[in-house]
Structure formats: C-alpha cells, structure tokens
CSV table of C-alpha atoms in Angstrom, one decimal:
chain,number,residue,atom,x,y,z
C,3,MET,CA,96.0,157.7,145.4
C,4,GLY,CA,93.1,155.6,144.2
C,5,ARG,CA,93.4,153.1,141.4
C,6,ARG,CA,91.3,155.2,139.0
C,7,GLY,CA,93.7,158.2,139.6
C,8,PHE,CA,96.7,155.9,139.0
C,9,LEU,CA,95.5,154.8,135.6
C,10,ALA,CA,94.9,158.4,134.6
C,11,VAL,CA,98.5,159.3,134.9
C,12,VAL,CA,100.5,156.2,133.8
C,13,PRO,CA,102.0,156.4,130.3
C,14,GLY,CA,100.3,154.6,127.4
C,15,ALA,CA,102.9,151.9,127.4
C,16,ALA,CA,102.2,151.1,131.0
C,17,VAL,CA,98.4,151.0,130.3
C,18,ALA,CA,99.1,148.5,127.6
C,19,ALA,CA,101.1,146.4,130.0
C,20,VAL,CA,98.2,146.5,132.5
C,21,LEU,CA,95.7,145.4,129.9
C,22,ALA,CA,98.0,142.8,128.2
C,23,PRO,CA,96.9,139.9,130.4
C,24,HIS,CA,93.3,140.4,129.3
C,25,VAL,CA,94.3,140.5,125.7
C,26,ALA,CA,96.4,137.4,126.0
C,27,THR,CA,93.5,135.5,127.7
C,28,ALA,CA,91.2,136.3,124.8
C,29,SER,CA,93.7,135.2,122.2
C,30,ALA,CA,94.7,132.1,124.1
C,31,ALA,CA,91.6,130.1,123.1
C,32,THR,CA,92.5,127.1,120.9
C,33,ALA,CA,90.4,124.9,118.7
C,34,ASP,CA,91.6,121.4,117.7
C,35,MET,CA,90.9,121.1,114.0
C,36,GLU,CA,91.1,117.3,114.1
C,37,LEU,CA,88.3,117.2,116.7
C,38,VAL,CA,86.2,119.8,115.0
C,39,VAL,CA,86.3,117.9,111.7
C,40,LEU,CA,85.5,114.6,113.4
C,41,ALA,CA,82.5,116.2,115.2
C,42,ALA,CA,81.3,117.6,111.8
C,43,GLN,CA,81.1,114.0,110.5
C,44,CYS,CA,79.8,112.3,113.7
C,45,ASP,CA,77.3,114.7,115.2
C,46,PRO,CA,74.9,115.3,112.3
C,47,VAL,CA,73.9,111.6,112.3
C,48,LYS,CA,73.1,111.4,116.0
C,49,ALA,CA,69.5,111.2,117.2
C,50,ASP,CA,70.3,113.7,120.0
C,51,THR,CA,72.7,116.5,120.7
C,52,GLY,CA,75.5,114.4,122.2
C,53,LEU,CA,79.0,115.6,121.8
C,54,THR,CA,81.9,114.0,120.1
C,55,PRO,CA,84.3,113.1,123.0
C,56,GLY,CA,86.8,115.9,123.5
C,57,ALA,CA,85.4,118.1,120.7
C,58,GLY,CA,82.9,120.2,122.6
C,59,PRO,CA,85.2,123.2,123.6
C,60,SER,CA,86.6,123.4,120.1
C,61,VAL,CA,83.3,123.2,118.4
C,62,ARG,CA,81.9,125.9,120.7
C,63,LEU,CA,84.6,128.3,119.5
C,64,VAL,CA,83.6,127.6,115.9
C,65,GLU,CA,80.0,128.1,116.7
C,66,GLN,CA,80.6,131.3,118.6
C,67,ALA,CA,82.5,132.6,115.5
C,68,LEU,CA,79.7,131.6,113.2
C,69,VAL,CA,77.3,133.5,115.5
C,70,ALA,CA,79.6,136.6,115.3
C,71,GLU,CA,79.5,136.3,111.5
C,72,GLY,CA,75.7,136.2,111.5
C,73,MET,CA,75.6,132.6,110.2
C,74,LEU,CA,74.2,130.8,113.3
C,75,ALA,CA,71.6,131.5,116.0
C,76,ALA,CA,73.2,131.8,119.4
C,77,GLN,CA,71.0,129.0,120.8
C,78,TYR,CA,73.0,126.5,118.9
C,79,VAL,CA,76.3,127.2,120.6
C,80,ASP,CA,76.4,123.9,122.5
C,81,GLY,CA,79.5,122.0,121.2
C,82,HIS,CA,77.3,119.7,119.1
C,83,PHE,CA,78.3,120.1,115.4
C,84,GLY,CA,74.8,119.1,114.2
C,85,THR,CA,72.8,120.0,111.1
C,86,SER,CA,72.2,123.6,112.2
C,87,THR,CA,76.0,124.2,112.7
C,88,ARG,CA,76.8,122.4,109.5
C,89,THR,CA,74.3,124.5,107.5
C,90,ALA,CA,75.8,127.6,109.1
C,91,TYR,CA,79.3,126.5,108.2
C,92,ALA,CA,78.2,125.9,104.6
C,93,ARG,CA,76.9,129.5,104.6
C,94,TRP,CA,80.3,130.7,105.8
C,95,GLN,CA,82.0,128.7,103.1
C,96,GLU,CA,79.7,130.3,100.5
C,97,SER,CA,80.5,133.7,101.9
C,98,LEU,CA,84.2,133.0,101.1
C,99,GLY,CA,83.4,132.1,97.5
C,100,TYR,CA,83.1,128.3,97.8
C,101,ALA,CA,80.3,126.5,95.9
C,102,GLY,CA,79.0,123.1,95.3
C,103,SER,CA,80.8,120.3,97.2
C,104,ALA,CA,83.3,122.8,98.5
C,105,ALA,CA,80.5,124.4,100.5
C,106,ASN,CA,79.0,121.4,102.1
C,107,GLY,CA,79.6,122.4,105.8
C,108,LEU,CA,82.6,120.2,106.4
C,109,PRO,CA,85.4,122.5,107.7
C,110,GLY,CA,88.5,122.7,105.6
C,111,ARG,CA,91.8,124.2,106.5
C,112,ALA,CA,91.4,127.5,104.6
C,113,SER,CA,87.9,128.3,105.6
C,114,LEU,CA,88.5,127.3,109.3
C,115,THR,CA,91.6,129.4,109.4
C,116,ALA,CA,89.7,132.4,108.0
C,117,LEU,CA,86.9,131.9,110.6
C,118,ALA,CA,89.5,131.7,113.4
C,119,GLN,CA,91.2,134.9,112.5
C,120,GLY,CA,91.4,137.2,115.5
C,121,ARG,CA,89.2,134.9,117.5
C,122,PHE,CA,91.1,131.7,118.4
C,123,THR,CA,94.1,129.7,117.4
C,124,LEU,CA,93.9,126.5,115.5
C,125,THR,CA,95.9,123.5,116.5
C,126,ARG,CA,96.5,120.1,114.8
C,127,LEU,CA,95.6,121.4,111.4
C,128,ILE,CA,94.8,118.7,108.8
C,129,GLY,CA,94.3,118.5,105.1
C,130,PRO,CA,93.9,115.8,102.3
C,131,GLY,CA,97.1,116.7,100.5
C,132,SER,CA,97.4,117.0,96.8
C,133,ARG,CA,95.6,115.0,94.1
C,134,THR,CA,97.5,111.9,92.9
C,135,SER,CA,96.7,108.4,91.8
C,136,PHE,CA,97.1,104.9,93.2
C,137,ARG,CA,96.8,101.7,91.1
C,138,GLY,CA,95.6,104.0,88.2
C,139,PHE,CA,92.7,105.6,90.2
C,140,PRO,CA,92.3,109.2,91.5
C,141,PHE,CA,93.0,109.8,95.2
C,142,ASN,CA,94.7,112.4,97.4
C,143,THR,CA,98.1,111.8,99.0
C,144,ARG,CA,96.6,111.3,102.5
C,145,THR,CA,94.4,108.5,101.3
C,146,VAL,CA,97.3,106.9,99.4
C,147,ALA,CA,99.5,106.9,102.5
C,148,MET,CA,96.6,105.3,104.5
C,149,LEU,CA,96.1,102.6,101.8
C,150,THR,CA,99.8,101.9,101.6
C,151,GLU,CA,100.1,101.4,105.4
C,152,ALA,CA,96.9,99.2,105.4
C,153,GLN,CA,98.4,97.0,102.7
C,154,ARG,CA,101.5,96.5,104.8
C,155,LEU,CA,99.5,95.6,107.9
C,156,ALA,CA,97.2,93.2,106.0
C,157,GLY,CA,100.0,91.5,104.1
C,158,VAL,CA,97.7,91.5,101.0
C,159,SER,CA,98.1,93.4,97.7
C,160,LEU,CA,95.2,95.8,97.4
C,161,VAL,CA,93.3,95.8,94.1
C,162,VAL,CA,91.4,99.1,93.6
C,163,GLU,CA,88.0,98.9,91.9
C,164,GLN,CA,86.9,102.5,92.4
C,165,GLY,CA,88.8,105.5,93.7
C,166,SER,CA,87.9,109.0,94.9
C,167,TYR,CA,86.9,112.2,93.1
C,168,SER,CA,84.7,110.1,90.7
C,169,PRO,CA,81.2,111.8,90.7
C,170,GLY,CA,78.6,109.8,88.8
C,171,GLN,CA,80.9,106.9,88.0
C,172,ASP,CA,78.8,104.3,89.9
C,173,PRO,CA,75.2,105.1,90.9
C,174,THR,CA,75.2,102.3,93.4
C,175,SER,CA,77.8,104.3,95.4
C,176,ALA,CA,75.2,106.9,96.4
C,177,GLY,CA,77.8,109.7,96.0
C,178,THR,CA,80.3,108.4,98.5
C,179,HIS,CA,83.1,108.6,95.8
C,180,ASP,CA,82.2,112.1,94.6
C,181,GLY,CA,84.8,113.6,96.9
C,182,GLY,CA,88.1,112.5,98.5
C,183,GLY,CA,88.9,109.7,100.9
C,184,ALA,CA,86.7,106.9,99.4
C,185,VAL,CA,87.9,103.6,98.0
C,186,ASP,CA,86.5,100.3,96.8
C,187,LEU,CA,88.8,97.3,96.8
C,188,ASP,CA,88.3,93.9,95.1
C,189,ALA,CA,87.5,91.1,97.6
C,190,GLU,CA,86.4,88.3,95.3
C,191,ALA,CA,89.9,87.0,94.8
C,192,LEU,CA,90.6,87.0,98.5
C,193,THR,CA,90.1,84.3,101.1
C,194,PRO,CA,87.7,85.0,103.9
C,195,ALA,CA,90.7,85.4,106.2
C,196,GLN,CA,92.3,87.9,103.8
C,197,ARG,CA,89.0,89.9,103.6
C,198,THR,CA,88.9,90.2,107.3
C,199,ALA,CA,92.6,91.2,107.4
C,200,VAL,CA,92.0,94.0,104.8
C,201,VAL,CA,89.0,95.4,106.6
C,202,THR,CA,90.8,95.2,109.9
C,203,ALA,CA,93.9,97.0,108.5
C,204,LEU,CA,91.9,99.7,106.9
C,205,ARG,CA,90.1,100.4,110.2
C,206,ARG,CA,93.4,100.4,112.1
C,207,VAL,CA,94.8,103.2,110.0
C,208,GLY,CA,91.7,105.4,110.1
C,209,PHE,CA,89.2,104.2,107.6
C,210,ALA,CA,85.5,103.5,108.2
C,211,ALA,CA,85.5,100.2,106.3
C,212,TRP,CA,83.2,97.3,105.7
C,213,LEU,CA,83.0,94.2,103.5
C,214,ARG,CA,80.2,94.7,101.1
C,215,LYS,CA,78.3,91.6,99.9
C,216,PRO,CA,76.1,91.1,96.9
C,217,THR,CA,73.2,90.3,99.3
C,218,GLN,CA,73.4,93.9,100.6
C,219,GLY,CA,73.0,95.7,97.2
C,220,ASP,CA,73.6,95.7,93.5
C,221,TRP,CA,77.4,95.2,93.6
C,222,PRO,CA,80.0,92.5,93.6
C,223,LEU,CA,81.8,91.4,96.8
C,224,HIS,CA,84.2,94.2,97.7
C,225,VAL,CA,85.6,96.2,100.6
C,226,HIS,CA,84.4,99.8,100.9
C,227,GLY,CA,86.4,102.4,102.8
C,228,VAL,CA,86.1,106.0,103.7
C,229,ALA,CA,89.0,107.9,105.2
C,230,VAL,CA,87.9,109.5,108.5
C,231,ASN,CA,88.6,113.2,108.7
C,232,ASP,CA,89.4,113.6,105.0
C,233,THR,CA,88.3,117.2,104.6
C,234,ASP,CA,87.4,116.5,100.9
C,235,LEU,CA,84.7,113.9,101.8
C,236,SER,CA,81.4,114.1,100.0
C,237,THR,CA,78.3,114.6,102.2
C,238,SER,CA,77.2,110.9,101.9
C,239,ALA,CA,80.8,109.8,102.8
C,240,GLN,CA,80.7,112.1,105.8
C,241,LYS,CA,77.5,110.4,106.9
C,242,GLN,CA,79.1,106.9,106.6
C,243,VAL,CA,81.9,108.1,108.9
C,244,GLY,CA,79.3,109.2,111.5
C,245,GLN,CA,77.4,105.9,111.2
C,246,TYR,CA,80.7,104.0,111.6
C,247,HIS,CA,81.3,105.8,114.9
C,248,LEU,CA,77.8,105.0,116.0
C,249,GLY,CA,78.4,101.3,115.4
C,250,ARG,CA,76.4,101.0,112.2
C,251,ASN,CA,77.1,99.5,108.7
C,252,GLY,CA,77.0,102.7,106.7
C,253,LEU,CA,74.2,101.5,104.5
C,254,ALA,CA,70.7,102.8,103.9
C,255,ASN,CA,69.2,100.3,106.3
C,256,ASN,CA,71.4,101.6,109.1
C,257,GLY,CA,72.1,98.1,110.3
C,258,PRO,CA,74.6,97.2,113.0
C,259,ASP,CA,78.3,97.2,112.1
C,260,ASP,CA,79.2,93.7,110.8
C,261,GLY,CA,82.9,94.3,110.6
C,262,PRO,CA,85.8,93.5,112.9
C,263,GLN,CA,85.9,95.5,116.1
C,264,VAL,CA,88.9,97.8,116.1
C,265,THR,CA,89.6,101.0,118.1
C,266,LYS,CA,88.4,103.9,116.0
C,267,VAL,CA,91.1,106.3,115.1
C,268,THR,CA,92.0,108.9,112.5
C,269,TRP,CA,95.1,108.6,110.3
C,270,GLU,CA,96.8,111.3,112.3
C,271,GLN,CA,96.1,109.5,115.6
C,272,TYR,CA,97.5,106.3,114.1
C,273,SER,CA,100.6,108.0,112.8
C,274,ARG,CA,101.3,109.7,116.1
C,275,ALA,CA,101.1,106.3,117.9
C,276,ALA,CA,103.2,104.4,115.4
C-alpha cells in the first residue's frame, strides 16, 4: 500500500501523531527577550545594519511577527533592530492601546508576549519592576537593586540628584530622565578616586554611566547613569545605551567614551554571574 493510501485510512488520532513533529518544530522557536531589548537599544544608533551579538535569531522572530501583523515590510527581516523595526514595533504597541512614551518602539514584556502568541516562545523575560523611591527620588525596583549593589561595590554612599520618571524636571537632561532607569548622582563631594569607583561600579552592575563635567554642558559635576535593558527607558536614554555600547560618551557631540573600561553587561547578566 502506498503512503497516500495509508494516510487515507488511519484514524484521526494517528494522523495527529504523524503531524505532531511538524507542529512541535514550528512552536519550538524561542526568542531571548534580554537580547531583543538590548538590540532595540543598540541597533538604531549604528551607522550600518550590524547585529547585536547573539540577538539576530531572536530579533528575526520579532520582525517576522511584525510582518505577519502588517507592521513591517518583509525586506527588513534581517535581525537588525534598526529604526524601521523600532517604528514598526511602536505601531504594534499602539495597536494594543499604548500611547506616548509607552509606544516608543522599545519592547516591553506585555507587548512582546502578545506578539509572540502562537508564533514563538519567549525566554529570559525581563521587566523594570514596580515604582518605588530611593533617597527620596522616584525609581523602579530594578534600578534601586542596581544602585544598591553599585554602592556596595564602590564603597561610597550614593547621593541622588535626579531620579527616574521625572519628565521636564531638568531641561539639560534632554529627556533621559523622562522614563525609568536613569539617575544622576552628586560627584562634587567625592575625591577623584571615589568618582572613578562609582562610575566603575555602576558599569559593572549594568549601567551605561559617565562622569559629567561642567566643561561638557550646563550642569555641575555629577555621575549620570542609565540602566541598560530597563524596558521603561525614554527614547533619549535608549540612545545613550546604544552609544555606550559603541564606545561613545552619550552626549550630543558623540565623543569617545571617557570612562573606565569595564565589560559591558546587563543587570541580569551580572546577577547570574554573582
């Protein structure tokens, strides 16, 4: 009996068993949320379509899903989470009812889970945690955990000058503090060695961080940090993360990184290695 004749007579349950491997293969695709979010910060600032290391396969799954939703042209399915993919993802967020800074193209857990539904499985899910305060300033719990660990590593008590979720509070911040993950710390009372220790510690736990000097802008001496992979980051803070990963200073002049050289990690990577 030929194979075609065999399939015509087997019971429905048996047919399902025959087809099961194909279904399993389709649903076995996984996307790493940590890498997708990192790519969404790093790729848009690149001058080319280079991929964030390790993120390509996960980003392609997101892009394919955006194509299926009619949000992205198929030509952009390349694993590079550039401006076209970010714009498409913002449209996806808007289609879910998000608006303003909540629809800025940076994947969050809820919107990415909705996009993945029936298409792929998400691994290493991340989120900013709930809103809270630290030293009297607004933050989320993820950022507070990072600051607490950085303070321990640096051996210096951190004095906060500006927190997160503070839109319009300081025009010189260019919107970096409008969302989550951003912090400014006083550096004037610290010695040069302590300033370096604080910036180093912030970088070690997953911040894009720099010592900001009065010669660079209209501000006092302070340490500025942005928590890499905080899914509440403002658009300008996302850009600074990308610039940090490109070895730049995160300022408008896009100068070279003038901070201590530390292996670039996210808070989750640091926590797993601790």
